[in-house]
Amino acid sequence: MRSRPRLIDVARDAGVSPATVSRAVSQPELLAAATLALVQASARKLGYVPDGAAQALASGRTMTVAAVMPTLDSIIFAKALQSMQVALSAVGYQLLVASHEYSVGAEAEAVRLLLARGIDGLILVGAERPEATNTLLRQANVPVVLTWCPDGVNASVTVDNALAGRLAAEHLIRLGHRRIGMVCGHLLFNDRQRARLEGVRAALAEAGLDLPDWRISHQPMTISGGRNGCSALLECADRPTALIGGIDLFALGSIAEAQARGLCVPSDLSVVGIDDTEMASQVSPSLTSVHIPTAQIGEMAALTLLGRIRHAEPPADRLLPINLIVRRSSTVPPAADALQRSSET
Amino acid sequence: MRSRPRLIDVARDAGVSPATVSRAVSQPELLAAATLALVQASARKLGYVPDGAAQALASGRTMTVAAVMPTLDSIIFAKALQSMQVALSAVGYQLLVASHEYSVGAEAEAVRLLLARGIDGLILVGAERPEATNTLLRQANVPVVLTWCPDGVNASVTVDNALAGRLAAEHLIRLGHRRIGMVCGHLLFNDRQRARLEGVRAALAEAGLDLPDWRISHQPMTISGGRNGCSALLECADRPTALIGGIDLFALGSIAEAQARGLCVPSDLSVVGIDDTEMASQVSPSLTSVHIPTAQIGEMAALTLLGRIRHAEPPADRLLPINLIVRRSSTVPPAADALQRSSET
DNA sequence: CGCATTTATGAGAGCGCTTTCATTCATGCT
DNA sequence: AGCATGAATGAAAGCGCTCTCATAAATGCG
């Protein structure tokens, strides 16, 4: 029993040169129809499968791109990954994944390994990274597409995270809330959360409100994080009448925590999320949230990257629209608070 | 400005042979300490990064494994993927991902592409696939690890899905429920759901109960699927007093739907899930669910695969334990039903 | 009908690394 | 001291494919 047949075996069988077989595989349009059919018949007969490593070495193309995400098991990134994968596999590209758990060093290391292994393009999340990593990327001369945040150098597919925060805050302000808290992810190596927080802060400032540190709770990005954050914010004096979750998970956790404490959402506490994941519309009360087109980010990132790889398109930034989806978790502040507020003024 | 330095450049710079540089990279223990240091210095100086494609071609090892999942954006598979990735990257392996959206053909195609691209090992979900795919796998002679369901041929890291269904059902039976419905994913190319359903059916049968088709609602695997399934089951005459979700998402959707209809969970309707995802413990009421060690499946699958790749370990099956986590969403059936039930008897 | 094109195929030199085999010393043993 | 061993390195033959260049055949045109 022989090992896997190689290109030359097919060539021999079909009575053509290796070059012809190679063309049959990668540029069939160059061959006469008859020759092509002949080669394909031999290939099928022998069960020929081209060797990817050899193709990669000889052609310089690996037909593989990589995505380095903070984590793979977040609904958001998983969804983006899924749409990337679909877009890529549709044109024969493979997707390599890595995660860094919000560690700058881990990201740099992942990028290094990926570049060594050989990739045709790279998708990263966020714009914040040490200059060393950027240098590495530049030297490797590999097309890069950034997602969620632009950096002005690489191509990017983003949303305006500050606007997301702003939309959430403005909605609450418009409803009459004046004490608004925020449950927010750690800001280290997370420019998305930082931008959202700044958007909230800016909107509040414009309304003459402020967002003191003690009304911001930084939490790990899980539902429990949301619960704990809500818990912390509700326990301080002068408790907020509304909460913004830096991600839906926080908002969902906050609703759960508020309910567990016997508070009614939204009448006792309004909650607004950012992301608009599937859960948002399904929980009770349904969650008001800023819709972020996550899947579209993934797909567009993949397509943009393919454009850069295959047609050498120059870097370009695409900003996807976002919008507030008002549901049941937000309403006017409690009457007691309205009174208290007016007496304060 | 030169292009990336190659191995031979380092050899020249260090005044050694290419073979020595190669050893410095892949088998440093073979070199004299002094030589190694010399080579490493040159490599660092020149910024040498080995070419993965060339390494792969020359050595036959790609340092890459692939995972083909039904979808990447399910919490379950995303979590498994995450733990695989961590386990793999710890030993320098890269993870390639593909998804097939529960299409047999798509899986076969993904496997074909992956094998062509060159991988050292493969992780698949479930045991059900056409013989053609298995043949392909056998010919490629690549180590395979199955997850969630064993097939008796390949190595596997699994849980007893039938037992999961059984645990859920027995819990409800023990509480006194006699009309138990199930929201279940499509069974086509999904042996996990099939096994869970069979487990439920078997447990009911042993209790002298049956599970007529009209008490099973097959739904797409989303929360809305859960809502719709619940909706369908509640609308038939002789409505069930308890529902089992083939995945937590269904159970979660069922709770939402029941609540939206003004039913109280668990007093009007008990709901049990399978998977025990993070949401289960956080929703209100918290969800009784059969815990499946998803992350562990991923990690063990990766480790098992590595064992097969690096130490040529023979296929082995590992069955991970599961257990029912009782929370607030399940209780005894409504009193009215108990009466009605006894009058029926 | 002859020449300039175009189209289809072949020849062959790599792509950058690994790895066997051979070679050279240094070492241990009797 | 003399020989068998083992350790450290080098030489060189690929790994399986791609792609440029050259050639041969087919086509178009005046």
JSON list of C-alpha atoms in Angstrom, two decimals, chain B residues 134-245:
[
{"chain": "B", "resi": 134, "resn": "ASN", "atom": "CA", "xyz": [-14.83, 8.02, 7.77]},
{"chain": "B", "resi": 135, "resn": "THR", "atom": "CA", "xyz": [-13.02, 6.53, 4.83]},
{"chain": "B", "resi": 136, "resn": "LEU", "atom": "CA", "xyz": [-11.50, 9.87, 4.05]},
{"chain": "B", "resi": 137, "resn": "LEU", "atom": "CA", "xyz": [-10.33, 10.15, 7.62]},
{"chain": "B", "resi": 138, "resn": "ARG", "atom": "CA", "xyz": [-8.88, 6.68, 7.64]},
{"chain": "B", "resi": 139, "resn": "GLN", "atom": "CA", "xyz": [-6.99, 7.25, 4.41]},
{"chain": "B", "resi": 140, "resn": "ALA", "atom": "CA", "xyz": [-5.60, 10.51, 5.62]},
{"chain": "B", "resi": 141, "resn": "ASN", "atom": "CA", "xyz": [-4.25, 8.59, 8.57]},
{"chain": "B", "resi": 142, "resn": "VAL", "atom": "CA", "xyz": [-4.70, 11.51, 10.89]},
{"chain": "B", "resi": 143, "resn": "PRO", "atom": "CA", "xyz": [-5.46, 11.04, 14.59]},
{"chain": "B", "resi": 144, "resn": "VAL", "atom": "CA", "xyz": [-9.09, 11.86, 15.34]},
{"chain": "B", "resi": 145, "resn": "VAL", "atom": "CA", "xyz": [-10.79, 12.53, 18.63]},
{"chain": "B", "resi": 146, "resn": "LEU", "atom": "CA", "xyz": [-14.55, 12.52, 18.87]},
{"chain": "B", "resi": 147, "resn": "THR", "atom": "CA", "xyz": [-16.38, 14.60, 21.40]},
{"chain": "B", "resi": 148, "resn": "TRP", "atom": "CA", "xyz": [-19.78, 14.20, 23.06]},
{"chain": "B", "resi": 149, "resn": "CYS", "atom": "CA", "xyz": [-20.42, 10.82, 21.43]},
{"chain": "B", "resi": 150, "resn": "PRO", "atom": "CA", "xyz": [-18.13, 7.83, 20.90]},
{"chain": "B", "resi": 151, "resn": "ASP", "atom": "CA", "xyz": [-18.06, 5.70, 17.78]},
{"chain": "B", "resi": 152, "resn": "GLY", "atom": "CA", "xyz": [-16.10, 2.72, 18.98]},
{"chain": "B", "resi": 153, "resn": "VAL", "atom": "CA", "xyz": [-13.30, 3.30, 16.51]},
{"chain": "B", "resi": 154, "resn": "ASN", "atom": "CA", "xyz": [-11.74, 6.66, 17.15]},
{"chain": "B", "resi": 155, "resn": "ALA", "atom": "CA", "xyz": [-10.62, 8.02, 20.46]},
{"chain": "B", "resi": 156, "resn": "SER", "atom": "CA", "xyz": [-13.35, 9.96, 22.21]},
{"chain": "B", "resi": 157, "resn": "VAL", "atom": "CA", "xyz": [-14.08, 12.27, 25.08]},
{"chain": "B", "resi": 158, "resn": "THR", "atom": "CA", "xyz": [-17.72, 12.01, 25.83]},
{"chain": "B", "resi": 159, "resn": "VAL", "atom": "CA", "xyz": [-20.59, 12.25, 28.23]},
{"chain": "B", "resi": 160, "resn": "ASP", "atom": "CA", "xyz": [-23.54, 9.93, 28.44]},
{"chain": "B", "resi": 161, "resn": "ASN", "atom": "CA", "xyz": [-26.19, 12.00, 26.71]},
{"chain": "B", "resi": 162, "resn": "ALA", "atom": "CA", "xyz": [-28.87, 9.41, 27.22]},
{"chain": "B", "resi": 163, "resn": "LEU", "atom": "CA", "xyz": [-28.13, 9.52, 30.92]},
{"chain": "B", "resi": 164, "resn": "ALA", "atom": "CA", "xyz": [-28.46, 13.29, 30.81]},
{"chain": "B", "resi": 165, "resn": "GLY", "atom": "CA", "xyz": [-31.96, 12.95, 29.43]},
{"chain": "B", "resi": 166, "resn": "ARG", "atom": "CA", "xyz": [-32.71, 10.24, 31.93]},
{"chain": "B", "resi": 167, "resn": "LEU", "atom": "CA", "xyz": [-31.54, 12.32, 34.89]},
{"chain": "B", "resi": 168, "resn": "ALA", "atom": "CA", "xyz": [-33.72, 15.19, 33.84]},
{"chain": "B", "resi": 169, "resn": "ALA", "atom": "CA", "xyz": [-36.74, 12.97, 33.34]},
{"chain": "B", "resi": 170, "resn": "GLU", "atom": "CA", "xyz": [-36.29, 10.94, 36.51]},
{"chain": "B", "resi": 171, "resn": "HIS", "atom": "CA", "xyz": [-36.07, 14.12, 38.53]},
{"chain": "B", "resi": 172, "resn": "LEU", "atom": "CA", "xyz": [-39.41, 15.27, 37.20]},
{"chain": "B", "resi": 173, "resn": "ILE", "atom": "CA", "xyz": [-40.99, 11.87, 37.60]},
{"chain": "B", "resi": 174, "resn": "ARG", "atom": "CA", "xyz": [-39.82, 11.74, 41.18]},
{"chain": "B", "resi": 175, "resn": "LEU", "atom": "CA", "xyz": [-41.48, 15.10, 41.76]},
{"chain": "B", "resi": 176, "resn": "GLY", "atom": "CA", "xyz": [-44.73, 13.57, 40.59]},
{"chain": "B", "resi": 177, "resn": "HIS", "atom": "CA", "xyz": [-44.99, 14.84, 37.04]},
{"chain": "B", "resi": 178, "resn": "ARG", "atom": "CA", "xyz": [-46.72, 12.56, 34.62]},
{"chain": "B", "resi": 179, "resn": "ARG", "atom": "CA", "xyz": [-47.16, 14.72, 31.57]},
{"chain": "B", "resi": 180, "resn": "ILE", "atom": "CA", "xyz": [-43.67, 15.72, 30.59]},
{"chain": "B", "resi": 181, "resn": "GLY", "atom": "CA", "xyz": [-42.88, 17.46, 27.34]},
{"chain": "B", "resi": 182, "resn": "MET", "atom": "CA", "xyz": [-39.59, 17.96, 25.61]},
{"chain": "B", "resi": 183, "resn": "VAL", "atom": "CA", "xyz": [-38.20, 20.72, 23.48]},
{"chain": "B", "resi": 184, "resn": "CYS", "atom": "CA", "xyz": [-35.55, 19.16, 21.40]},
{"chain": "B", "resi": 185, "resn": "GLY", "atom": "CA", "xyz": [-33.19, 20.17, 18.60]},
{"chain": "B", "resi": 186, "resn": "HIS", "atom": "CA", "xyz": [-33.50, 18.68, 15.18]},
{"chain": "B", "resi": 187, "resn": "LEU", "atom": "CA", "xyz": [-32.29, 15.11, 15.30]},
{"chain": "B", "resi": 188, "resn": "LEU", "atom": "CA", "xyz": [-30.76, 15.07, 11.87]},
{"chain": "B", "resi": 189, "resn": "PHE", "atom": "CA", "xyz": [-26.98, 14.74, 12.19]},
{"chain": "B", "resi": 190, "resn": "ASN", "atom": "CA", "xyz": [-27.25, 15.43, 15.88]},
{"chain": "B", "resi": 191, "resn": "ASP", "atom": "CA", "xyz": [-26.70, 12.29, 17.90]},
{"chain": "B", "resi": 192, "resn": "ARG", "atom": "CA", "xyz": [-26.40, 14.29, 21.11]},
{"chain": "B", "resi": 193, "resn": "GLN", "atom": "CA", "xyz": [-29.98, 15.47, 20.95]},
{"chain": "B", "resi": 194, "resn": "ARG", "atom": "CA", "xyz": [-31.13, 12.07, 19.83]},
{"chain": "B", "resi": 195, "resn": "ALA", "atom": "CA", "xyz": [-29.47, 10.37, 22.76]},
{"chain": "B", "resi": 196, "resn": "ARG", "atom": "CA", "xyz": [-30.89, 12.86, 25.22]},
{"chain": "B", "resi": 197, "resn": "LEU", "atom": "CA", "xyz": [-34.35, 12.37, 23.82]},
{"chain": "B", "resi": 198, "resn": "GLU", "atom": "CA", "xyz": [-33.98, 8.61, 24.02]},
{"chain": "B", "resi": 199, "resn": "GLY", "atom": "CA", "xyz": [-32.83, 8.92, 27.62]},
{"chain": "B", "resi": 200, "resn": "VAL", "atom": "CA", "xyz": [-35.92, 10.89, 28.47]},
{"chain": "B", "resi": 201, "resn": "ARG", "atom": "CA", "xyz": [-38.12, 8.44, 26.66]},
{"chain": "B", "resi": 202, "resn": "ALA", "atom": "CA", "xyz": [-36.56, 5.46, 28.39]},
{"chain": "B", "resi": 203, "resn": "ALA", "atom": "CA", "xyz": [-36.94, 6.98, 31.83]},
{"chain": "B", "resi": 204, "resn": "LEU", "atom": "CA", "xyz": [-40.56, 7.80, 31.16]},
{"chain": "B", "resi": 205, "resn": "ALA", "atom": "CA", "xyz": [-41.21, 4.35, 29.82]},
{"chain": "B", "resi": 206, "resn": "GLU", "atom": "CA", "xyz": [-39.75, 2.79, 32.93]},
{"chain": "B", "resi": 207, "resn": "ALA", "atom": "CA", "xyz": [-42.16, 4.86, 34.96]},
{"chain": "B", "resi": 208, "resn": "GLY", "atom": "CA", "xyz": [-45.01, 3.69, 32.83]},
{"chain": "B", "resi": 209, "resn": "LEU", "atom": "CA", "xyz": [-45.31, 7.01, 31.07]},
{"chain": "B", "resi": 210, "resn": "ASP", "atom": "CA", "xyz": [-44.94, 7.69, 27.44]},
{"chain": "B", "resi": 211, "resn": "LEU", "atom": "CA", "xyz": [-43.66, 10.51, 25.35]},
{"chain": "B", "resi": 212, "resn": "PRO", "atom": "CA", "xyz": [-45.96, 10.92, 22.39]},
{"chain": "B", "resi": 213, "resn": "ASP", "atom": "CA", "xyz": [-44.67, 12.81, 19.39]},
{"chain": "B", "resi": 214, "resn": "TRP", "atom": "CA", "xyz": [-46.98, 15.70, 20.06]},
{"chain": "B", "resi": 215, "resn": "ARG", "atom": "CA", "xyz": [-45.23, 16.27, 23.35]},
{"chain": "B", "resi": 216, "resn": "ILE", "atom": "CA", "xyz": [-41.93, 16.73, 21.61]},
{"chain": "B", "resi": 217, "resn": "SER", "atom": "CA", "xyz": [-41.24, 19.95, 19.81]},
{"chain": "B", "resi": 218, "resn": "HIS", "atom": "CA", "xyz": [-38.28, 20.10, 17.51]},
{"chain": "B", "resi": 219, "resn": "GLN", "atom": "CA", "xyz": [-36.77, 23.52, 17.26]},
{"chain": "B", "resi": 220, "resn": "PRO", "atom": "CA", "xyz": [-33.73, 25.37, 15.98]},
{"chain": "B", "resi": 221, "resn": "MET", "atom": "CA", "xyz": [-31.18, 25.61, 18.75]},
{"chain": "B", "resi": 222, "resn": "THR", "atom": "CA", "xyz": [-31.85, 29.11, 19.99]},
{"chain": "B", "resi": 223, "resn": "ILE", "atom": "CA", "xyz": [-33.72, 30.73, 22.82]},
{"chain": "B", "resi": 224, "resn": "SER", "atom": "CA", "xyz": [-36.53, 31.61, 20.43]},
{"chain": "B", "resi": 225, "resn": "GLY", "atom": "CA", "xyz": [-36.61, 27.95, 19.56]},
{"chain": "B", "resi": 226, "resn": "GLY", "atom": "CA", "xyz": [-37.16, 27.28, 23.23]},
{"chain": "B", "resi": 227, "resn": "ARG", "atom": "CA", "xyz": [-39.95, 29.84, 23.40]},
{"chain": "B", "resi": 228, "resn": "ASN", "atom": "CA", "xyz": [-41.67, 28.49, 20.35]},
{"chain": "B", "resi": 229, "resn": "GLY", "atom": "CA", "xyz": [-41.30, 24.94, 21.53]},
{"chain": "B", "resi": 230, "resn": "CYS", "atom": "CA", "xyz": [-42.76, 25.77, 24.89]},
{"chain": "B", "resi": 231, "resn": "SER", "atom": "CA", "xyz": [-45.53, 27.66, 23.20]},
{"chain": "B", "resi": 232, "resn": "ALA", "atom": "CA", "xyz": [-46.40, 24.71, 20.99]},
{"chain": "B", "resi": 233, "resn": "LEU", "atom": "CA", "xyz": [-46.40, 22.27, 23.87]},
{"chain": "B", "resi": 234, "resn": "LEU", "atom": "CA", "xyz": [-48.52, 24.46, 26.10]},
{"chain": "B", "resi": 235, "resn": "GLU", "atom": "CA", "xyz": [-51.10, 24.90, 23.45]},
{"chain": "B", "resi": 236, "resn": "CYS", "atom": "CA", "xyz": [-51.98, 21.31, 22.92]},
{"chain": "B", "resi": 237, "resn": "ALA", "atom": "CA", "xyz": [-54.73, 19.81, 24.96]},
{"chain": "B", "resi": 238, "resn": "ASP", "atom": "CA", "xyz": [-53.63, 17.98, 28.06]},
{"chain": "B", "resi": 239, "resn": "ARG", "atom": "CA", "xyz": [-50.74, 20.33, 28.50]},
{"chain": "B", "resi": 240, "resn": "PRO", "atom": "CA", "xyz": [-47.60, 19.07, 30.17]},
{"chain": "B", "resi": 241, "resn": "THR", "atom": "CA", "xyz": [-46.82, 20.05, 33.74]},
{"chain": "B", "resi": 242, "resn": "ALA", "atom": "CA", "xyz": [-43.11, 19.89, 33.08]},
{"chain": "B", "resi": 243, "resn": "LEU", "atom": "CA", "xyz": [-40.76, 20.53, 30.23]},
{"chain": "B", "resi": 244, "resn": "ILE", "atom": "CA", "xyz": [-37.31, 19.26, 29.51]},
{"chain": "B", "resi": 245, "resn": "GLY", "atom": "CA", "xyz": [-35.06, 21.31, 27.27]}
]
